[in-house]
Short mmCIF file of C-alpha atoms in Angstrom, two decimals:
data_model
loop_
_atom_site.label_atom_id
_atom_site.label_comp_id
_atom_site.label_asym_id
_atom_site.label_seq_id
_atom_site.Cartn_x
_atom_site.Cartn_y
_atom_site.Cartn_z
CA UNK A 20 -8.78 -4.26 19.51
CA UNK A 21 -6.67 -4.05 16.84
CA UNK A 22 -5.31 -7.60 15.60
CA UNK A 23 -1.39 -6.60 14.86
CA UNK A 24 -0.19 -9.00 12.24
CA UNK A 25 -3.46 -8.04 10.15
CA UNK A 26 -2.15 -4.43 10.28
CA UNK A 27 0.52 -4.90 9.36
CA UNK A 28 -0.92 -6.42 6.36
CA UNK A 29 -2.91 -3.50 5.68
CA UNK A 30 0.17 -1.49 5.59
CA UNK A 31 1.68 -4.08 3.16
CA UNK A 32 -1.19 -3.01 1.07
CA UNK A 33 -0.48 1.14 0.80
CA UNK A 34 3.20 0.41 0.63
CA UNK A 35 2.96 -1.98 -2.03
CA UNK A 36 0.32 0.50 -4.20
CA UNK A 37 3.75 3.54 -3.11
CA UNK A 38 5.85 0.61 -4.56
CA UNK A 39 4.34 0.56 -8.14
CA UNK A 40 3.82 4.46 -7.98
CA UNK A 41 7.70 4.92 -7.92
CA UNK A 42 8.04 1.61 -10.82
CA UNK A 43 5.93 4.66 -12.60
CA UNK A 44 7.95 7.31 -12.05
CA UNK A 45 10.83 5.67 -12.69
CA UNK A 46 9.78 4.26 -16.20
CA UNK A 47 8.76 7.43 -16.58
CA UNK A 48 12.79 8.87 -16.33
CA UNK A 49 14.33 6.01 -18.28
CA UNK A 50 11.78 6.09 -21.59
CA UNK A 51 11.38 9.27 -21.49
CA UNK A 52 14.09 11.31 -19.99
CA UNK A 53 11.41 13.45 -17.41
CA UNK A 54 11.99 13.11 -13.62
CA UNK A 55 9.64 15.56 -11.72
CA UNK A 56 12.02 15.28 -8.51
CA UNK A 57 9.37 16.65 -5.90
CA UNK A 58 7.74 13.29 -6.91
CA UNK A 59 10.71 11.39 -6.00
CA UNK A 60 10.96 13.53 -2.45
CA UNK A 61 7.41 13.19 -1.85
CA UNK A 62 8.29 9.39 -2.73
CA UNK A 63 11.37 9.46 -0.34
CA UNK A 64 9.32 10.81 2.17
CA UNK A 65 6.62 8.10 2.45
CA UNK A 66 9.81 5.34 2.46
CA UNK A 67 10.98 7.26 5.41
CA UNK A 68 8.03 8.38 8.37
CA UNK A 69 5.29 5.67 6.47
CA UNK A 70 7.03 2.82 5.65
CA UNK A 71 9.90 3.30 8.11
CA UNK A 72 8.80 4.71 10.58
CA UNK A 73 4.89 4.14 11.51
CA UNK A 74 5.94 -0.13 9.70
CA UNK A 75 9.50 -1.45 9.79
CA UNK A 76 10.08 0.36 13.77
CA UNK A 77 6.56 -0.60 15.38
CA UNK A 78 7.56 -4.37 13.75
CA UNK A 79 10.91 -4.12 15.10
CA UNK A 80 9.96 -3.14 18.61
CA UNK A 81 6.62 -5.01 18.95
CA UNK A 82 6.12 -7.98 17.13
CA UNK A 83 10.22 -9.07 16.72
CA UNK A 84 11.19 -8.11 19.27
CA UNK A 85 8.13 -10.61 21.30
CA UNK A 86 8.64 -13.51 18.38
CA UNK A 87 12.47 -13.45 19.68
CA UNK A 88 11.31 -13.46 23.00
CA UNK A 89 8.99 -16.07 23.13
CA UNK A 90 10.02 -18.16 20.19
CA UNK A 91 13.82 -18.86 20.53
CA UNK A 92 16.53 -19.14 18.26
CA UNK A 93 14.68 -20.02 14.86
CA UNK A 94 12.79 -16.32 15.19
CA UNK A 95 15.87 -15.24 16.70
CA UNK A 96 17.46 -15.97 13.20
CA UNK A 97 14.66 -15.61 10.89
CA UNK A 98 13.95 -11.81 12.39
CA UNK A 99 17.82 -10.82 12.82
CA UNK A 100 19.58 -12.30 9.41
CA UNK A 101 16.22 -11.84 7.72
CA UNK A 102 13.50 -9.38 8.07
CA UNK A 103 15.75 -6.23 10.61
CA UNK A 104 18.67 -7.08 7.80
CA UNK A 105 16.16 -5.92 5.20
CA UNK A 106 14.61 -3.08 6.60
CA UNK A 107 18.08 -1.94 6.81
CA UNK A 108 19.31 -2.94 3.10
CA UNK A 109 15.45 0.05 3.01
CA UNK A 110 17.03 2.47 4.40
CA UNK A 111 20.39 2.80 2.69
CA UNK A 112 18.32 2.41 -0.31
CA UNK A 113 16.23 5.46 0.65
CA UNK A 114 18.91 7.23 2.05
CA UNK A 115 21.00 6.96 -1.78
CA UNK A 116 17.82 7.39 -3.93
CA UNK A 117 17.73 10.79 -1.45
CA UNK A 118 21.23 11.27 -2.14
CA UNK A 119 20.91 10.77 -5.89
CA UNK A 120 18.43 13.29 -5.82
CA UNK A 121 20.12 15.70 -4.26
CA UNK A 122 23.24 15.36 -6.72
CA UNK A 123 21.77 15.60 -9.94
CA UNK A 124 19.66 18.60 -9.12
CA UNK A 125 23.48 19.62 -9.14
CA UNK A 126 24.23 17.58 -12.15
CA UNK A 127 21.56 16.08 -14.23
CA UNK A 128 23.86 13.25 -16.01
CA UNK A 129 23.36 9.86 -16.72
CA UNK A 130 25.52 9.08 -13.62
CA UNK A 131 23.32 10.86 -11.58
CA UNK A 132 20.19 8.82 -13.93
CA UNK A 133 21.53 6.12 -13.21
CA UNK A 134 22.01 6.29 -9.28
CA UNK A 135 18.41 7.26 -9.27
CA UNK A 136 17.16 4.96 -11.13
CA UNK A 137 19.73 2.20 -9.82
CA UNK A 138 18.99 2.32 -5.83
CA UNK A 139 14.52 3.35 -6.52
CA UNK A 140 14.37 -0.08 -8.25
CA UNK A 141 16.38 -1.88 -5.49
CA UNK A 142 14.71 -0.03 -3.30
CA UNK A 143 11.16 -1.34 -5.15
CA UNK A 144 12.79 -5.55 -5.17
CA UNK A 145 13.70 -5.29 -2.23
CA UNK A 146 10.50 -4.68 -0.66
CA UNK A 147 7.85 -6.66 -3.69
CA UNK A 148 9.81 -9.25 -1.91
CA UNK A 149 10.23 -8.37 1.51
CA UNK A 150 6.77 -7.97 1.72
CA UNK A 151 5.66 -11.52 0.42
CA UNK A 152 8.61 -13.22 2.84
CA UNK A 153 6.75 -11.44 5.63
CA UNK A 154 3.11 -11.99 4.58
CA UNK A 155 4.20 -15.51 3.46
CA UNK A 156 6.22 -16.74 6.20
CA UNK A 157 6.77 -14.16 9.16
CA UNK A 158 3.53 -12.69 10.22
CA UNK A 159 1.59 -16.68 9.82
CA UNK A 160 4.29 -18.29 11.96
CA UNK A 161 3.96 -15.36 14.17
CA UNK A 162 0.10 -16.04 14.20
CA UNK A 163 1.01 -19.94 14.69
CA UNK A 164 3.49 -19.76 17.32
CA UNK A 165 3.09 -17.39 19.62
CA UNK A 166 0.66 -17.72 22.18
CA UNK A 167 -2.75 -15.99 22.58
CA UNK A 168 -1.51 -13.68 25.45
CA UNK A 169 1.11 -12.57 23.64
CA UNK A 170 -1.01 -11.65 20.37
CA UNK A 171 -3.47 -9.85 22.59
CA UNK A 172 -0.46 -8.12 24.36
CA UNK A 173 0.63 -6.95 21.14
CA UNK A 174 -2.95 -5.75 19.74
CA UNK A 175 -3.28 -3.90 22.58
CA UNK A 176 0.66 -1.81 22.59
CA UNK A 177 -0.02 -1.45 19.43
CA UNK A 178 -3.29 0.81 20.42
CA UNK A 179 -1.69 2.43 22.63
CA UNK A 180 1.59 3.29 20.45
CA UNK A 181 2.46 7.30 20.26
CA UNK A 182 5.68 7.22 20.72
CA UNK A 183 6.21 5.60 17.20
CA UNK A 184 2.97 6.90 15.48
#
C-alpha cells in the first residue's frame, strides 16, 4: 500500500528538480538574452499538469481535507491560510508566466522579458519555501497527529484516486 506522505515527499523531489531547471532557463535568458520558448512552455505545462493537477489538487482533496476534519482549528489555519493560499499563488504565477510568454512572442521587449523572469522566479521561490514548509512542518504534523485509521484510509484513497490522476 502507498504511503501518502512519502508519495508527496517523493513528488516534491521531482518538483524541486524542475524548479532548478526553471531557474537555469531564467539565468540563460537574463545573462545571454536567449530564450527557448518551447522549454518555458514545457515548464508551464509541467506546472499545470503535474505540480497543480497531480500534486496540489491531491494534497487538497485528500490530506488537507482529512487534516481539517480531524485536527480542528490549528489544521484549518495551517491549511486554509497557509498551504492553500500558496497553492493559489502558485497558480497565479503559472498563469502570469504563460501570459508573459505569449506577450513576448508578440513583442520581445524589456517589459515582457521582465514579466517572464519575475513570474518564473516568483514561482520558483514560492515553491522552494512551500516544499520546505510541507516537508518540515505540515507532513510531520499530519503523520504525528492524524489517526492511524485516517492515514491508512488516505493511503488507500491515494492508490484508488483515478479522478485527478
